[in-house]
Coordinates of C-alpha atoms and ligand atoms in Angstrom, one line a residue:
X1 CA 66.2 150.0 49.5
X2 CA 66.3 153.6 51.6
X3 CA 65.1 157.0 50.1
X4 CA 68.5 158.9 51.0
X5 CA 70.0 159.5 47.6
X6 CA 71.7 161.6 45.6
X7 CA 70.5 164.6 43.4
X8 CA 73.1 166.6 41.7
X9 CA 75.4 165.4 44.2
X10 CA 73.3 166.2 47.0
X11 CA 71.8 164.4 49.2
X12 CA 68.1 164.0 50.1
X13 CA 65.9 162.3 52.5
X14 CA 63.3 161.7 49.8
X15 CA 62.7 165.0 48.4
X16 CA 64.2 167.2 51.1
X17 CA 67.4 168.5 51.1
X18 CA 69.5 167.3 53.8
X19 CA 71.3 170.7 54.0
X20 CA 68.1 172.1 54.2
X21 CA 67.5 170.7 57.5
X22 CA 70.8 171.0 58.7
X23 CA 70.2 175.0 58.0
X24 CA 67.0 174.9 59.9
X25 CA 67.6 172.4 62.6
X26 CA 71.2 172.7 63.6
X27 CA 73.5 170.0 63.8
X28 CA 74.1 167.1 64.9
X29 CA 70.5 165.0 64.1
X30 CA 68.7 162.3 63.1
X31 CA 66.7 162.3 60.1
X32 CA 63.8 159.3 59.7
X33 CA 62.4 158.3 56.5
X34 CA 58.9 157.9 56.5
X35 CA 58.5 155.9 53.2
X36 CA 61.5 154.0 54.2
X37 CA 60.1 152.8 57.7
X38 CA 56.8 152.0 55.7
X39 CA 58.4 150.0 53.2
X40 CA 60.5 148.5 55.8
X41 CA 57.5 147.4 57.7
X42 CA 55.3 146.3 54.8
X43 CA 58.2 144.3 53.7
X44 CA 58.9 142.5 56.5
X45 CA 54.8 141.5 57.7
X46 CA 53.5 140.8 53.9
X47 CA 56.3 138.2 53.7
X48 CA 54.3 136.3 56.0
X49 CA 51.5 136.8 54.3
X50 CA 49.1 133.9 54.5
X51 CA 49.8 132.7 58.3
X52 CA 48.8 134.3 61.3
X53 CA 51.3 136.3 62.5
X54 CA 51.5 139.5 65.0
X55 CA 54.8 141.6 64.0
X56 CA 55.6 143.2 67.5
X57 CA 58.3 146.0 66.7
X58 CA 61.0 146.0 69.3
X59 CA 60.8 149.4 70.8
X60 CA 64.6 149.1 71.9
X61 CA 65.7 149.8 68.4
X62 CA 64.1 153.2 68.4
X63 CA 61.8 154.0 70.6
X64 CA 61.1 157.5 69.4
X65 CA 57.3 158.2 69.9
X66 CA 56.7 159.4 66.5
X67 CA 58.1 156.1 64.9
X68 CA 56.0 154.1 67.2
X69 CA 52.9 156.2 65.8
X70 CA 53.9 155.6 62.2
X71 CA 54.1 151.8 63.2
X72 CA 51.0 151.3 65.4
X73 CA 49.2 152.8 62.3
X74 CA 50.5 150.2 60.4
X75 CA 49.4 147.7 62.2
X76 CA 52.2 146.5 64.3
X77 CA 52.4 145.5 67.9
X78 CA 55.3 146.1 70.1
X79 CA 58.3 143.8 71.8
X80 CA 59.2 145.6 75.6
X81 CA 61.7 145.0 77.7
X82 CA 61.1 147.3 80.2
X83 CA 57.9 149.9 82.0
X84 CA 59.4 152.6 79.9
X85 CA 58.9 151.2 76.6
X86 CA 55.4 150.0 77.9
X87 CA 54.6 153.6 78.6
X88 CA 55.8 154.6 75.2
X89 CA 53.7 152.0 73.3
X90 CA 50.7 153.2 75.1
X91 CA 51.3 156.6 74.8
X92 CA 51.7 155.8 70.9
X93 CA 48.2 154.0 70.9
X94 CA 49.5 150.6 70.4
X95 CA 46.9 148.1 72.2
X96 CA 48.1 146.1 75.3
X97 CA 47.0 142.9 73.8
X98 CA 49.5 143.3 71.2
X99 CA 52.6 143.7 73.4
X100 CA 54.9 141.3 74.3
X101 CA 57.3 141.7 77.1
X102 CA 60.9 140.2 77.3
X103 CA 63.9 140.9 79.7
X104 CA 66.0 139.0 82.3
X105 CA 65.3 141.8 85.1
X106 CA 61.8 142.9 85.4
X107 CA 61.1 144.5 88.6
X108 CA 58.1 144.2 90.6
X109 CA 56.5 147.7 89.5
X110 CA 57.5 147.3 85.9
X111 CA 55.7 143.6 86.3
X112 CA 52.4 145.2 87.9
X113 CA 52.3 147.6 85.5
X114 CA 52.4 145.5 82.1
X115 CA 49.6 143.1 84.5
X116 CA 47.4 146.4 85.1
X117 CA 47.9 147.4 81.1
X118 CA 46.6 144.0 80.0
X119 CA 49.9 142.9 77.9
X120 CA 49.7 139.8 75.7
X121 CA 52.9 137.9 77.1
X122 CA 54.9 138.0 79.6
X123 CA 58.3 136.1 77.9
X124 CA 59.8 134.4 81.3
X125 CA 63.5 134.1 81.4
X126 CA 63.9 132.7 84.4
X127 CA 61.7 130.2 87.4
X128 CA 62.1 133.0 90.0
X129 CA 60.6 135.7 87.5
X130 CA 57.6 133.0 87.2
X131 CA 56.8 132.9 90.5
X132 CA 57.1 136.5 91.0
X133 CA 55.1 137.0 88.4
X134 CA 52.2 134.8 89.5
X135 CA 52.3 136.2 93.0
X136 CA 51.7 139.7 91.6
X137 CA 49.0 138.6 89.7
X138 CA 47.4 136.8 92.4
X139 CA 47.5 139.9 94.4
X140 CA 46.3 142.0 91.6
X141 CA 43.6 139.6 90.8
X142 CA 44.9 139.2 87.1
X143 CA 46.0 136.2 85.0
X144 CA 49.4 136.5 83.6
X145 CA 49.6 135.0 79.9
X146 CA 53.1 133.8 79.4
X147 CA 55.5 132.2 77.4
X148 CA 58.9 130.6 78.1
X149 CA 62.0 131.9 76.4
X150 CA 64.1 129.0 75.4
X151 CA 67.8 129.3 75.1
X152 CA 68.0 127.1 72.0
X153 CA 71.7 127.2 72.4
X154 CA 72.4 128.4 68.7
X155 CA 75.6 130.5 67.4
X156 CA 73.7 133.1 65.5
X157 CA 77.6 133.9 64.1
X158 CA 77.4 137.8 65.2
X159 CA 79.2 140.5 67.7
X160 CA 79.0 138.3 70.9
X161 CA 78.1 141.3 72.6
X162 CA 74.6 140.5 70.6
X163 CA 74.6 137.1 70.8
X164 CA 71.6 135.7 72.9
X165 CA 70.6 132.1 71.9
X166 CA 74.3 130.8 73.7
X167 CA 74.4 128.9 76.7
X168 CA 76.7 130.9 78.4
X169 CA 74.5 134.0 77.8
X170 CA 72.1 135.0 80.5
X171 CA 68.9 135.0 78.6
X172 CA 66.3 132.3 78.3
X173 CA 66.4 128.9 79.6
X174 CA 68.0 125.9 78.5
X175 CA 65.3 123.3 77.1
X176 CA 65.2 120.9 79.7
X177 CA 64.6 123.5 82.6
X178 CA 62.1 125.2 80.0
X179 CA 60.0 121.7 80.6
X180 CA 60.4 121.8 84.1
X181 CA 59.3 125.4 84.0
X182 CA 56.0 124.8 82.1
X183 CA 55.3 122.0 84.4
X184 CA 55.4 124.2 87.4
X185 CA 53.5 127.0 85.5
X186 CA 50.7 124.6 85.0
X187 CA 50.5 124.1 88.4
X188 CA 50.5 128.3 89.3
X189 CA 46.8 129.5 89.8
X190 CA 47.5 133.0 88.1
X191 CA 49.5 131.9 85.2
X192 CA 48.1 131.0 81.9
X193 CA 50.5 129.3 79.8
X194 CA 49.8 130.5 76.2
X195 CA 53.5 130.6 74.1
X196 CA 57.0 130.0 73.9
X197 CA 59.7 132.3 72.5
X198 CA 63.2 132.5 71.6
X199 CA 65.9 135.4 70.6
X200 CA 68.9 133.8 69.2
X201 CA 70.7 137.3 68.9
X202 CA 70.9 140.6 66.5
X203 CA 72.1 141.4 62.9
X204 CA 71.9 138.0 61.9
X205 CA 73.2 137.3 58.2
X206 CA 72.4 133.9 57.5
X207 CA 68.8 131.9 57.6
X208 CA 70.3 129.0 59.6
X209 CA 70.8 130.0 62.9
X210 CA 67.0 130.8 62.5
X211 CA 66.4 127.6 61.4
X212 CA 67.7 125.5 63.9
X213 CA 66.4 127.3 66.7
X214 CA 62.6 127.0 65.7
X215 CA 63.5 123.5 65.1
X216 CA 64.2 123.5 68.7
X217 CA 61.3 125.4 69.7
X218 CA 58.7 123.0 67.6
X219 CA 60.2 119.8 69.4
X220 CA 59.7 121.6 72.5
X221 CA 55.9 122.3 71.2
X222 CA 55.5 118.7 70.6
X223 CA 56.8 117.2 73.7
X224 CA 54.7 119.8 75.8
X225 CA 51.8 118.4 73.8
X226 CA 52.5 114.7 74.9
X227 CA 52.3 115.9 79.1
X228 CA 49.6 117.7 77.5
X229 CA 50.3 121.2 77.5
X230 CA 48.8 123.6 74.1
X231 CA 50.7 126.2 73.4
X232 CA 49.5 128.9 71.0
X233 CA 51.8 131.6 69.8
X234 CA 55.5 131.1 69.1
X235 CA 57.6 133.9 69.2
X236 CA 60.5 133.7 66.9
X237 CA 62.3 136.9 68.5
X238 CA 64.1 139.4 66.3
X239 CA 67.5 139.6 64.6
X240 CA 67.4 139.6 61.1
X241 CA 70.5 141.8 60.0
X242 CA 71.1 144.7 57.6
X243 CA 73.5 145.3 55.4
X244 CA 75.7 148.2 56.8
X245 CA 78.9 147.4 54.4
X246 CA 79.0 144.4 52.4
X247 CA 76.7 142.1 54.2
X248 CA 74.1 140.2 52.6
X249 CA 71.3 139.3 55.2
X250 CA 68.4 137.5 53.8
X251 CA 65.6 139.4 52.5
X252 CA 62.7 139.4 54.7
X253 CA 61.1 137.1 52.3
X254 CA 63.9 134.4 52.4
X255 CA 63.7 134.4 56.1
X256 CA 60.2 134.1 56.3
X257 CA 59.9 131.2 53.9
X258 CA 61.9 129.3 56.1
X259 CA 60.1 130.4 59.1
X260 CA 56.7 129.6 57.3
X261 CA 58.2 126.2 55.7
X262 CA 58.3 124.4 59.5
X263 CA 55.4 126.1 60.8
X264 CA 52.8 125.3 57.7
X265 CA 51.5 122.2 59.2
X266 CA 51.0 123.6 63.1
X267 CA 48.3 125.7 64.5
X268 CA 51.0 127.8 65.9
X269 CA 50.2 131.4 65.5
X270 CA 53.6 133.2 64.7
X271 CA 55.0 136.5 66.7
X272 CA 57.8 138.5 65.8
X273 CA 59.7 141.3 67.0
X274 CA 62.0 142.8 64.5
X275 CA 63.9 145.9 65.6
X276 CA 66.7 146.5 63.0
X277 CA 65.4 145.4 60.0
X278 CA 62.9 148.4 60.5
X279 CA 64.4 151.0 61.4
X280 CA 68.3 150.4 61.0
X281 CA 68.0 151.6 57.1
X282 CA 65.2 154.3 57.7
X283 CA 67.5 156.3 59.3
X284 CA 71.1 158.2 59.1
X285 CA 72.8 160.8 61.4
X286 CA 74.1 164.1 60.5
X287 CA 76.7 165.6 61.9
X288 CA 79.2 168.6 60.8
X289 CA 83.2 168.4 60.4
X290 CA 84.5 171.1 63.2
X291 CA 88.2 170.8 62.5
X292 CA 91.0 168.5 60.7
X293 CA 94.4 167.6 62.1
X294 CA 97.5 165.9 61.5
X295 CA 99.5 163.6 63.2
X296 CA 102.3 161.9 62.6
X297 CA 100.4 158.6 61.3
X298 CA 96.9 159.9 61.4
X299 CA 94.7 162.1 59.5
X300 CA 91.4 163.4 61.8
X301 CA 88.5 164.7 60.9
X302 CA 86.9 166.0 64.0
X303 CA 83.3 166.3 63.8
X304 CA 80.0 167.4 66.4
X305 CA 78.7 164.4 67.1
X306 CA 80.5 161.9 69.3
X307 CA 80.0 158.2 70.8
X308 CA 77.3 159.6 73.3
X309 CA 75.2 160.1 70.1
X310 CA 76.2 156.6 68.2
X311 CA 77.5 154.1 70.4
X312 CA 77.8 151.5 67.8
X313 CA 81.2 151.9 66.4
X314 CA 82.7 152.0 69.8
X315 CA 80.8 149.6 71.4
X316 CA 80.9 147.0 68.6
X317 CA 83.3 148.3 66.3
X318 CA 80.6 148.5 64.0
X319 CA 80.3 149.9 60.5
X320 CA 78.9 153.0 59.2
X321 CA 79.3 154.2 55.7
X322 CA 79.8 157.7 55.7
X323 CA 78.8 159.7 52.7
X324 CA 79.0 163.6 52.3
X325 CA 75.8 165.2 52.7
X326 CA 77.3 167.8 49.5
X327 CA 79.8 166.2 47.0
X328 CA 82.0 168.7 46.4
X329 CA 84.9 166.4 44.3
X330 CA 86.7 163.0 44.2
X331 CA 89.0 163.7 46.3
X332 CA 89.1 160.9 49.1
X333 CA 91.3 160.5 52.3
X334 CA 92.3 158.2 54.8
X335 CA 91.0 159.2 58.3
X336 CA 89.7 158.5 61.7
X337 CA 86.2 160.2 61.8
X338 CA 86.1 161.5 65.4
X339 CA 84.1 163.1 67.9
X340 CA 84.6 165.6 70.6
X341 CA 84.7 163.5 73.8
X342 CA 87.6 162.7 75.8
X343 CA 88.3 159.0 75.0
X344 CA 89.9 157.7 72.3
X345 CA 87.4 155.4 71.7
X346 CA 85.0 158.0 70.6
X347 CA 84.9 157.7 66.9
X348 CA 82.7 157.2 64.2
X349 CA 85.0 155.7 61.5
X350 CA 88.8 154.4 62.0
X351 CA 91.1 154.3 59.0
X352 CA 88.4 154.8 56.6
X353 CA 88.8 156.2 52.8
X354 CA 86.2 159.2 52.9
X355 CA 85.7 162.2 51.4
X356 CA 88.1 165.0 51.7
X357 CA 85.5 167.2 54.5
X358 CA 86.9 170.3 55.4
X359 CA 85.5 172.1 58.4
X360 CA 82.0 173.2 58.1
X361 CA 81.0 170.1 55.7
X362 CA 78.2 168.0 56.4
X363 CA 78.7 163.9 56.9
X364 CA 76.0 161.5 56.6
X365 CA 76.1 158.6 59.0
X366 CA 74.9 156.0 57.3
X367 CA 72.3 153.0 58.5
X368 CA 72.1 154.9 62.1
X369 CA 67.9 154.5 62.6
X370 CA 68.4 151.8 65.2
X371 CA 70.1 151.6 68.0
X372 CA 71.5 155.0 67.2
X373 CA 69.2 157.7 69.2
X374 CA 67.9 154.9 71.6
X375 CA 71.5 154.4 73.2
X376 CA 72.6 157.9 73.0
X377 CA 73.1 159.5 76.5
X378 CA 74.3 163.0 78.2
X379 CA 78.1 161.5 78.5
X380 CA 80.1 165.0 79.0
X381 CA 76.8 166.9 79.6
X382 CA 76.2 166.7 75.6
X383 CA 72.8 167.6 74.7
X384 CA 70.9 164.9 73.0
X385 CA 70.4 165.9 69.4
X386 CA 66.9 166.7 67.6
X387 CA 65.5 163.9 65.5
X388 CA 63.5 164.5 62.5
X389 CA 61.1 162.7 60.3
X390 CA 60.6 163.4 56.5
X391 CA 57.9 162.8 54.4
X392 CA 57.7 163.7 50.5
X393 CA 58.6 167.3 50.6
X394 CA 58.2 167.7 54.3
X395 CA 59.9 167.7 57.7
X396 CA 59.2 167.6 61.3
X397 CA 61.1 167.7 64.7
X398 CA 59.5 164.7 66.5
X399 CA 62.0 165.0 69.4
X400 CA 63.8 168.7 69.9
X401 CA 67.2 169.4 70.9
X402 CA 68.2 169.3 74.6
X403 CA 69.1 172.6 76.2
X404 CA 70.9 173.0 78.9
X405 CA 68.7 173.4 81.3
X406 CA 67.4 169.6 80.4
X407 CA 70.4 168.5 81.9
X408 CA 70.1 169.6 85.7
X409 CA 66.2 169.1 85.3
X410 CA 65.6 167.4 88.4
X411 CA 69.3 167.5 90.0
X412 CA 68.7 169.6 93.5
X413 CA 71.7 171.0 96.2
X414 CA 71.4 169.3 99.2
X415 CA 70.9 171.8 102.1
X416 CA 74.4 170.3 103.8
X417 CA 76.4 171.9 101.3
X418 CA 77.2 175.2 102.4
X419 CA 77.0 177.8 99.6
Ligands
LIG1 N1 63.4 140.9 70.7 C1 64.0 141.0 71.8 C2 63.9 140.2 73.2 C3 65.7 141.5 71.5 O1 66.7 141.5 73.0 C4 66.1 142.2 70.8 C5 67.3 142.7 71.1 C6 65.2 142.3 69.6 C7 63.7 141.3 69.8 C8 65.1 143.2 68.4 O2 66.0 142.5 67.9 P1 66.7 143.2 66.1 O3 65.3 142.6 65.3 O4 66.7 144.5 66.4 O5 68.0 142.4 65.8 N2 72.3 147.2 70.1 C9 73.2 146.7 69.4 C10 71.7 145.6 69.5 C11 71.4 144.6 70.8 C12 70.2 144.0 70.4 C13 69.4 143.8 71.7 N3 67.9 142.7 71.6 C14 73.5 146.9 68.4 O6 73.6 148.6 67.9 O7 73.7 146.2 67.4

């Protein structure tokens, strides 16, 4: 459920007509609904009511400062994958002891930053990383709290680019090696073992893969106990899918039920890293039709947002519904909705029945709150778009649109170029 609804043929975000925002802010822009974000966070968190858990929102889905600040105020921790995300989390006031750090390629400066900040735990993805973290912790006179990210080899049945828990994926450590990793970790002076972790993929629309992964983690915890290694935190990662088109992913309650059922007779404290399920349907991208063009085989609607603003259709063939901001009739057309970038893969929709958009019409690209702005770029020197948050009848530009000067900020001309 979200708060993007029509009132007399006009699309609103909460109580604000989207047309009004477009007029003031220009296009393209992302809008996030405060009420939806709050609702999604609570629906997820409350689903685990009664068991000890820490929801660490996954910053990569959308790391906008206002969103992180809002989620922090609702009680969220943070799942990070870079020094930049740690910086953003701390800036948003998230307490470091509610931050977990995953990722296969942590750099020394990032490890040191996390150690100095006192994060809750590192999710270790290789034995070499474990050694490096031990060394850095020794140098900084810190103890590094760690979990090993286990690759449980389950098929999440999602797009191959966003599956992470299969043997062939670069993520985590297989179960057997993980046991060796724990034994090695126990012997390291500056490491404190506190957890076990997995993340099997994203946009998962069934509960079974989560069940399989959790069972495999649980049996590892039992094995570890037998050799005297106690685990306090079990981190299930993120991955719960959302509805973009006709998917029917489990409701957080259903997802939670499966997890709670398997954890209830243990003392394990649960950590969760949801991203998409919190922000995905809380945000949309608004773009304007620039031109229409008909070829012998296709109808094109050319809009002012491109793959640099929303990469998902290009990269994953992802479906995003396209709604008119103002409904002006019942005419539909089968068309490709394409952007201004010089690539044939620059599309938001292909062969889609959409409203018969004319030049100047506003289009709402739905379900774009997760991995939308976060994956946007300056490709073709296009300016990063504005982001707006709406609450009730108010809206606020939470990220201002870039200007041309932003494009060359930090660039310089070497003295060996003669002008
Ligand atoms: N935890 C870890 C360690 C992750 O790698 C991810 C996502 C999450 C949590 C959050 O997963 P979520 O709940 O959002 O599924 N760009 C792709 C998705 C990539 C996901 C990467 N990892 C997309 O647009 O579909």
